[in-house]
């Protein structure tokens, strides 16, 4: 195996302490959280208390000023452990960065420390019932009123952390006739009149994740809650595009960690399971299958680690991040499928981690931009356009 050079001893020490946190605060409860359809709010507060949220934020805003490799280690631990109900990654490394990069000073002061302490849970609401891949087609509007506030109307769906969320970054049209150039981002708080949460959605996997619909009926959003203030009016799409490489890379990071964990569980299983008087591991098919999967996961890991280095150097482009997202999530699904097969009937039983991992994996090819959209992005970077 190729030794990883991405992490320093400090990163590894952090990984160990986060792994202990997971074993203590998440692992004993995750199955029950899957049954109830959401994680207990307490885990957010405890993560905040222990400095496990928004670590890459500057200290002035409640973070640790850590480089993003700490977040990478955290994401890997959550994926490898199968703790798929935990939405820390989206909260810390998608929602908080929008505020950090585009927010006004007052917005940063108001929200970031509370996100870092786990007092507020963050979500981002782009997708709508009739617009997911085609984000330019969103129908939610936020129209300027005479008093300077914005009147927000529309509905969002499939929103990660949606049911727990206290703060939602809502993508809305501020100039509906201007397409992408008329899109802005709003900071909508739980409790604003007209903001309602729908059902937690019942899903194939990610059973403990509180993915929800959100509804906005004449929500009066103060001008202070336009992300970035007046300067960012109608600039929302640019922000969304700028953040995409890191968001997509996060999916690839989780994919590789989950796939590696699945190979580990399967190795253990095939060695102890006896069939026809020998272990399943002794069949040539088993050995070759696992050898192939391990080879591909190793290739993926080297690529993803390189992407993290590029990200840290400010050089990760959207097409490369899209390659990582599409290829690693496809690989994750392939690994899960083969590993379920090697578990036989037990691979179909919910109590086995491989079964949950199989179910959790499928959405990785869909959210964060579908893998077909990733191929569109890559093809466009090669000068290929369908028009
Ligand atoms: C569990 C979960 C969590 C999510 N979390 C969030 C969240 O936190 N916030 C948020 O805003 N959204 C979230 N989403 C939404 C997610 O990003 C969208 O589902 C995704 O972008 C796809 O959009 P869609 O569902 O509308 O599919 P559609 O856009 O309707 O796509 C349907 C099919 O058409 C294909 N297709 C579409 N356009 C093209 C094209 N140009 N070329 C080729 N094929 C194409 C797609 O690849 C897909 O196969 C989440 C979704 C899920 C399932």
Coordinates of C-alpha atoms and ligand atoms in Angstrom, one line a residue:
X1 CA 0.0 0.0 0.0
X2 CA 1.2 3.5 -0.7
X3 CA 1.8 5.4 2.5
X4 CA -0.2 8.6 2.8
X5 CA 1.7 11.8 3.1
X6 CA -1.3 14.1 3.6
X7 CA -1.4 14.0 7.3
X8 CA 1.1 15.2 10.0
X9 CA 1.3 13.6 13.4
X10 CA -0.9 16.4 14.7
X11 CA -3.6 15.4 12.2
X12 CA -3.4 11.8 13.2
X13 CA -3.6 12.7 16.9
X14 CA -6.7 14.7 16.1
X15 CA -8.1 11.7 14.1
X16 CA -7.6 9.5 17.2
X17 CA -9.4 11.9 19.5
X18 CA -12.3 12.3 17.0
X19 CA -12.5 8.5 16.6
X20 CA -12.8 8.2 20.4
X21 CA -15.6 10.8 20.3
X22 CA -17.4 8.8 17.7
X23 CA -17.0 5.5 19.7
X24 CA -18.3 7.2 22.8
X25 CA -21.0 9.7 21.6
X26 CA -22.1 8.3 18.2
X27 CA -21.6 4.5 17.8
X28 CA -23.8 3.5 20.8
X29 CA -26.8 5.6 19.5
X30 CA -26.6 5.4 15.7
X31 CA -28.9 2.4 15.3
X32 CA -31.5 4.1 17.5
X33 CA -31.1 7.3 15.6
X34 CA -31.7 5.4 12.3
X35 CA -35.0 4.1 13.8
X36 CA -36.2 7.6 14.8
X37 CA -34.9 9.2 11.6
X38 CA -32.7 11.9 13.1
X39 CA -29.7 12.2 15.4
X40 CA -30.2 13.6 18.9
X41 CA -29.5 17.3 19.1
X42 CA -27.2 16.6 22.0
X43 CA -24.5 15.2 19.7
X44 CA -24.3 18.6 18.0
X45 CA -23.7 20.3 21.3
X46 CA -21.2 17.8 22.5
X47 CA -19.3 18.1 19.2
X48 CA -19.2 21.8 19.6
X49 CA -18.0 21.6 23.2
X50 CA -15.2 19.4 22.1
X51 CA -14.1 21.6 19.2
X52 CA -15.3 19.2 16.5
X53 CA -17.4 21.7 14.5
X54 CA -16.2 24.4 12.1
X55 CA -12.6 23.7 12.9
X56 CA -11.2 25.5 9.8
X57 CA -12.9 28.8 10.8
X58 CA -10.6 31.4 12.2
X59 CA -10.4 31.5 16.0
X60 CA -12.0 35.0 15.9
X61 CA -15.2 33.3 14.8
X62 CA -15.1 30.3 17.1
X63 CA -13.1 27.9 15.0
X64 CA -9.6 26.5 15.5
X65 CA -7.9 28.1 12.5
X66 CA -7.1 24.6 11.4
X67 CA -6.2 23.6 7.9
X68 CA -8.8 21.5 6.0
X69 CA -6.9 18.3 6.5
X70 CA -8.3 18.1 9.9
X71 CA -11.8 18.2 8.4
X72 CA -10.7 15.6 5.9
X73 CA -9.7 13.3 8.7
X74 CA -13.0 13.9 10.4
X75 CA -15.0 13.1 7.3
X76 CA -13.0 9.9 6.8
X77 CA -13.8 8.8 10.4
X78 CA -17.5 9.5 10.0
X79 CA -17.7 7.6 6.7
X80 CA -15.5 4.7 7.7
X81 CA -17.6 4.3 10.9
X82 CA -20.9 4.4 8.9
X83 CA -22.1 7.3 10.9
X84 CA -24.2 8.6 8.0
X85 CA -26.7 10.5 10.1
X86 CA -24.1 13.0 11.2
X87 CA -24.2 16.2 9.1
X88 CA -21.1 17.8 10.5
X89 CA -19.4 18.0 7.2
X90 CA -22.2 20.0 5.5
X91 CA -22.5 22.3 8.5
X92 CA -18.8 22.9 9.0
X93 CA -17.4 22.8 5.6
X94 CA -20.2 23.9 3.3
X95 CA -22.5 26.2 5.3
X96 CA -19.9 28.0 7.5
X97 CA -17.6 28.7 4.5
X98 CA -20.4 30.5 2.7
X99 CA -20.7 32.9 5.7
X100 CA -16.9 33.2 6.0
X101 CA -16.3 33.9 2.4
X102 CA -19.3 36.0 1.5
X103 CA -20.9 37.2 4.8
X104 CA -20.7 40.7 6.1
X105 CA -18.7 41.2 9.3
X106 CA -21.9 41.4 11.3
X107 CA -23.3 38.2 9.8
X108 CA -20.0 36.4 10.6
X109 CA -20.1 37.6 14.2
X110 CA -23.7 36.8 14.6
X111 CA -23.7 33.2 13.2
X112 CA -20.3 31.6 13.0
X113 CA -19.5 31.3 16.7
X114 CA -23.0 29.7 17.3
X115 CA -22.4 27.3 14.5
X116 CA -19.0 26.4 15.9
X117 CA -20.5 25.8 19.4
X118 CA -23.2 23.5 17.9
X119 CA -25.9 25.9 19.2
X120 CA -27.1 26.4 15.7
X121 CA -27.3 23.7 13.0
X122 CA -26.7 24.8 9.5
X123 CA -28.2 23.7 6.2
X124 CA -28.1 24.9 2.6
X125 CA -31.3 24.9 0.5
X126 CA -30.7 24.9 -3.3
X127 CA -32.8 22.0 -4.6
X128 CA -36.5 22.3 -5.3
X129 CA -39.2 19.8 -6.2
X130 CA -38.8 20.8 -9.9
X131 CA -35.2 21.9 -10.0
X132 CA -32.2 20.0 -8.8
X133 CA -29.6 19.6 -11.6
X134 CA -30.9 22.7 -13.3
X135 CA -30.4 25.1 -10.5
X136 CA -31.0 28.1 -12.8
X137 CA -34.6 26.9 -13.0
X138 CA -35.4 27.4 -9.3
X139 CA -38.7 29.1 -8.6
X140 CA -38.1 30.4 -5.1
X141 CA -38.2 34.2 -5.1
X142 CA -37.1 36.9 -2.7
X143 CA -38.5 40.2 -3.8
X144 CA -37.4 43.5 -2.4
X145 CA -40.1 45.3 -0.5
X146 CA -40.6 49.0 0.1
X147 CA -39.2 48.7 3.7
X148 CA -36.0 47.2 2.4
X149 CA -36.8 43.6 3.5
X150 CA -37.2 40.7 1.1
X151 CA -40.4 38.6 0.7
X152 CA -39.4 35.0 0.4
X153 CA -41.7 32.5 -1.3
X154 CA -41.1 28.9 -2.5
X155 CA -40.2 25.4 -1.3
X156 CA -37.1 23.4 -1.1
X157 CA -36.6 19.6 -0.9
X158 CA -34.0 17.0 0.0
X159 CA -32.3 19.4 2.5
X160 CA -29.6 17.7 4.6
X161 CA -29.9 18.7 8.3
X162 CA -33.1 20.4 7.3
X163 CA -35.3 19.3 10.2
X164 CA -32.7 20.3 12.8
X165 CA -31.6 23.4 11.0
X166 CA -31.6 26.7 12.9
X167 CA -30.0 28.6 10.0
X168 CA -30.6 27.8 6.4
X169 CA -28.8 29.4 3.5
X170 CA -31.6 29.7 0.9
X171 CA -31.0 30.2 -2.8
X172 CA -33.6 32.5 -4.3
X173 CA -34.2 34.6 -7.3
X174 CA -34.0 38.3 -6.5
X175 CA -34.4 39.2 -10.1
X176 CA -36.4 36.4 -11.7
X177 CA -36.1 37.6 -15.2
X178 CA -32.2 37.7 -15.0
X179 CA -31.7 33.9 -14.6
X180 CA -28.4 33.0 -12.9
X181 CA -27.5 36.6 -12.7
X182 CA -30.6 37.4 -10.6
X183 CA -29.9 34.8 -7.8
X184 CA -29.0 35.6 -4.2
X185 CA -28.4 33.8 -1.0
X186 CA -30.4 34.4 2.2
X187 CA -29.8 33.6 5.8
X188 CA -33.1 32.3 7.1
X189 CA -33.5 31.5 10.7
X190 CA -35.8 29.0 12.5
X191 CA -38.7 30.9 13.9
X192 CA -39.0 33.5 11.1
X193 CA -42.8 33.7 10.5
X194 CA -43.7 31.8 7.4
X195 CA -40.7 29.4 7.5
X196 CA -42.0 25.9 8.0
X197 CA -40.4 22.5 7.9
X198 CA -42.0 19.5 6.2
X199 CA -41.7 15.9 7.0
X200 CA -38.4 14.2 7.5
X201 CA -38.1 12.3 4.2
X202 CA -38.0 8.5 4.4
X203 CA -35.0 7.4 2.4
X204 CA -33.2 4.3 1.0
X205 CA -30.2 5.0 3.2
X206 CA -28.8 7.7 5.5
X207 CA -31.6 6.7 7.8
X208 CA -30.5 8.8 10.7
X209 CA -30.1 11.9 8.6
X210 CA -32.9 14.5 9.0
X211 CA -33.3 15.3 5.3
X212 CA -36.4 17.5 4.9
X213 CA -38.6 19.7 2.9
X214 CA -38.6 23.4 3.7
X215 CA -41.4 25.8 2.9
X216 CA -41.3 29.6 2.7
X217 CA -44.6 31.4 2.7
X218 CA -44.3 35.1 2.6
X219 CA -41.3 35.1 4.9
X220 CA -40.1 38.6 5.6
X221 CA -36.3 38.4 5.5
X222 CA -34.6 41.5 6.8
X223 CA -32.1 43.2 4.5
X224 CA -29.4 42.2 7.1
X225 CA -30.0 38.6 6.2
X226 CA -29.1 38.9 2.5
X227 CA -25.8 37.0 2.6
X228 CA -23.0 39.5 2.0
X229 CA -25.4 42.4 2.1
X230 CA -26.1 44.7 -0.9
X231 CA -22.7 43.9 -2.4
X232 CA -23.7 40.3 -3.0
X233 CA -27.2 41.0 -4.4
X234 CA -27.7 38.9 -7.5
X235 CA -24.2 37.4 -7.1
X236 CA -25.4 34.1 -5.5
X237 CA -24.6 31.9 -8.4
X238 CA -21.0 33.0 -8.5
X239 CA -20.6 31.9 -4.9
X240 CA -22.3 28.6 -5.5
X241 CA -19.9 27.9 -8.4
X242 CA -16.9 28.9 -6.4
X243 CA -17.6 26.6 -3.6
X244 CA -18.3 23.6 -5.7
X245 CA -14.8 22.0 -6.0
X246 CA -14.5 21.6 -2.2
X247 CA -18.1 20.4 -1.8
X248 CA -17.6 17.8 -4.5
X249 CA -14.2 16.7 -3.1
X250 CA -15.9 16.1 0.2
X251 CA -18.1 13.5 -1.4
X252 CA -15.1 11.8 -2.9
X253 CA -13.3 11.8 0.4
X254 CA -16.2 10.1 2.1
X255 CA -16.5 7.6 -0.8
X256 CA -13.0 6.4 -0.5
X257 CA -13.1 6.1 3.3
X258 CA -16.4 4.2 3.2
X259 CA -15.1 1.8 0.4
X260 CA -11.9 1.1 2.4
X261 CA -13.9 0.3 5.5
X262 CA -16.2 -2.0 3.5
X263 CA -13.2 -4.0 2.2
X264 CA -12.0 -4.3 5.9
X265 CA -15.3 -5.7 7.1
X266 CA -15.5 -8.0 4.2
X267 CA -11.9 -9.3 4.7
X268 CA -12.8 -10.2 8.3
X269 CA -16.1 -11.8 7.2
X270 CA -14.8 -14.0 4.4
X271 CA -12.0 -15.3 6.6
X272 CA -14.3 -16.6 9.3
X273 CA -17.2 -17.8 7.2
X274 CA -16.9 -21.5 6.3
X275 CA -18.6 -22.9 3.2
X276 CA -17.9 -26.3 1.6
X277 CA -15.4 -27.0 4.4
X278 CA -13.3 -24.0 3.7
X279 CA -13.3 -20.2 4.3
X280 CA -15.0 -18.0 1.7
X281 CA -11.6 -16.2 1.6
X282 CA -10.0 -19.4 0.1
X283 CA -12.1 -19.2 -3.1
X284 CA -10.1 -17.7 -6.0
X285 CA -13.1 -15.5 -6.8
X286 CA -13.1 -14.0 -3.4
X287 CA -9.3 -13.3 -3.4
X288 CA -9.4 -11.8 -6.9
X289 CA -12.4 -9.7 -6.2
X290 CA -10.9 -8.2 -3.1
X291 CA -7.6 -7.7 -4.8
X292 CA -9.3 -5.8 -7.6
X293 CA -11.3 -3.7 -5.2
X294 CA -8.3 -2.8 -3.1
X295 CA -6.4 -1.8 -6.2
X296 CA -9.1 0.6 -7.3
X297 CA -9.6 2.0 -3.8
X298 CA -5.8 2.6 -3.6
X299 CA -5.8 4.4 -6.9
X300 CA -8.7 6.5 -5.8
X301 CA -7.1 7.4 -2.5
X302 CA -3.9 8.6 -4.2
X303 CA -6.0 10.8 -6.6
X304 CA -8.2 12.2 -3.8
X305 CA -5.2 13.0 -1.6
X306 CA -3.6 14.8 -4.5
X307 CA -6.9 16.8 -4.9
X308 CA -6.8 17.7 -1.2
X309 CA -3.2 19.1 -1.7
X310 CA -4.4 21.1 -4.7
X311 CA -7.4 22.4 -2.7
X312 CA -5.1 23.6 0.0
X313 CA -2.9 25.3 -2.5
X314 CA -6.0 27.0 -4.0
X315 CA -5.5 25.1 -7.3
X316 CA -8.3 22.5 -7.4
X317 CA -10.4 23.2 -10.4
X318 CA -14.0 22.3 -10.9
X319 CA -13.4 19.7 -13.6
X320 CA -10.9 17.8 -11.5
X321 CA -13.1 17.9 -8.4
X322 CA -15.9 16.6 -10.6
X323 CA -13.7 13.7 -11.7
X324 CA -13.1 12.8 -8.1
X325 CA -16.7 13.0 -7.2
X326 CA -18.0 11.0 -10.1
X327 CA -15.3 8.3 -10.2
X328 CA -15.0 7.7 -6.4
X329 CA -18.8 7.6 -5.8
X330 CA -19.2 5.1 -8.7
X331 CA -16.3 3.1 -7.2
X332 CA -17.9 3.2 -3.7
X333 CA -21.1 1.8 -5.1
X334 CA -19.2 -1.0 -7.0
X335 CA -17.2 -1.9 -3.8
X336 CA -20.4 -2.0 -1.7
X337 CA -22.2 -4.2 -4.2
X338 CA -19.3 -6.7 -4.4
X339 CA -18.8 -6.7 -0.7
X340 CA -22.5 -7.4 -0.1
X341 CA -22.2 -10.3 -2.5
X342 CA -19.2 -11.8 -0.6
X343 CA -21.3 -11.6 2.7
X344 CA -24.0 -13.8 1.1
X345 CA -27.4 -13.4 2.8
X346 CA -25.9 -11.7 5.8
X347 CA -25.0 -8.9 3.5
X348 CA -28.7 -8.2 3.1
X349 CA -29.4 -7.9 6.8
X350 CA -29.6 -4.4 8.3
X351 CA -27.6 -5.4 11.4
X352 CA -24.5 -5.8 9.3
X353 CA -22.5 -2.6 8.6
X354 CA -22.0 -3.6 5.0
X355 CA -25.8 -3.6 4.4
X356 CA -26.1 -0.1 5.8
X357 CA -23.1 1.1 3.8
X358 CA -24.6 -0.3 0.6
X359 CA -27.8 1.6 1.2
X360 CA -25.9 4.8 2.2
X361 CA -23.6 4.7 -0.8
X362 CA -26.2 5.1 -3.5
X363 CA -27.0 8.7 -3.0
X364 CA -23.4 9.7 -3.4
X365 CA -23.8 9.4 -7.2
X366 CA -26.9 11.7 -7.0
X367 CA -26.3 14.6 -4.6
X368 CA -23.7 17.4 -4.9
X369 CA -24.5 17.3 -8.6
X370 CA -25.3 14.0 -10.2
X371 CA -22.5 12.0 -11.8
X372 CA -24.0 12.8 -15.3
X373 CA -23.7 16.5 -14.5
X374 CA -20.1 15.8 -13.4
X375 CA -19.4 14.3 -16.8
X376 CA -21.0 17.3 -18.4
X377 CA -18.6 19.5 -16.5
X378 CA -15.6 17.4 -17.4
X379 CA -16.6 17.2 -21.1
X380 CA -17.0 21.0 -21.2
X381 CA -13.5 21.4 -19.7
X382 CA -12.3 19.4 -22.7
X383 CA -14.0 21.8 -25.1
X384 CA -16.9 19.4 -25.7
X385 CA -20.3 20.9 -25.7
X386 CA -23.7 19.3 -26.6
X387 CA -24.9 22.5 -28.2
Ligands
LIG1 C1 -30.2 12.5 0.6 C2 -30.1 13.7 -0.2 C3 -29.6 14.9 0.4 C4 -29.5 16.1 -0.3 N1 -29.1 17.2 0.3 C5 -29.2 18.4 -0.3 C6 -29.0 19.6 0.4 O1 -28.6 19.6 1.5 N2 -29.2 20.8 -0.3 C7 -29.7 20.8 -1.5 O2 -29.9 21.9 -2.1 N3 -30.0 19.7 -2.2 C8 -29.7 18.5 -1.7 N4 -30.0 17.3 -2.3 C9 -30.5 17.4 -3.7 C10 -29.6 16.9 -4.7 O3 -28.5 17.8 -4.9 C11 -30.4 16.7 -6.1 O4 -31.2 15.6 -5.8 C12 -29.5 16.5 -7.2 O5 -28.7 17.6 -7.6 C13 -30.3 16.0 -8.5 O6 -31.3 16.8 -8.7 P1 -32.8 16.2 -9.0 O7 -33.1 15.3 -7.8 O8 -33.7 17.3 -9.2 O9 -32.6 15.3 -10.3 P2 -32.9 15.8 -11.8 O10 -32.1 17.0 -12.0 O11 -34.3 15.7 -12.0 O12 -32.2 14.6 -12.6 C14 -32.8 13.4 -13.0 C15 -31.9 12.6 -13.9 O13 -31.6 13.4 -15.0 C16 -30.2 13.5 -15.2 N5 -29.8 14.7 -15.8 C17 -30.3 16.0 -15.4 N6 -29.7 16.9 -16.2 C18 -28.9 16.3 -17.1 C19 -28.0 16.7 -18.1 N7 -27.9 18.0 -18.4 N8 -27.4 15.7 -18.8 C20 -27.5 14.4 -18.5 N9 -28.3 14.0 -17.5 C21 -29.0 14.9 -16.8 C22 -29.6 13.3 -13.8 O14 -28.3 13.0 -13.8 C23 -30.6 12.3 -13.2 O15 -30.1 11.0 -13.6 C24 -30.0 16.1 -1.7 C25 -30.5 14.9 -2.3 C26 -30.6 13.8 -1.5 C27 -31.2 12.6 -2.2

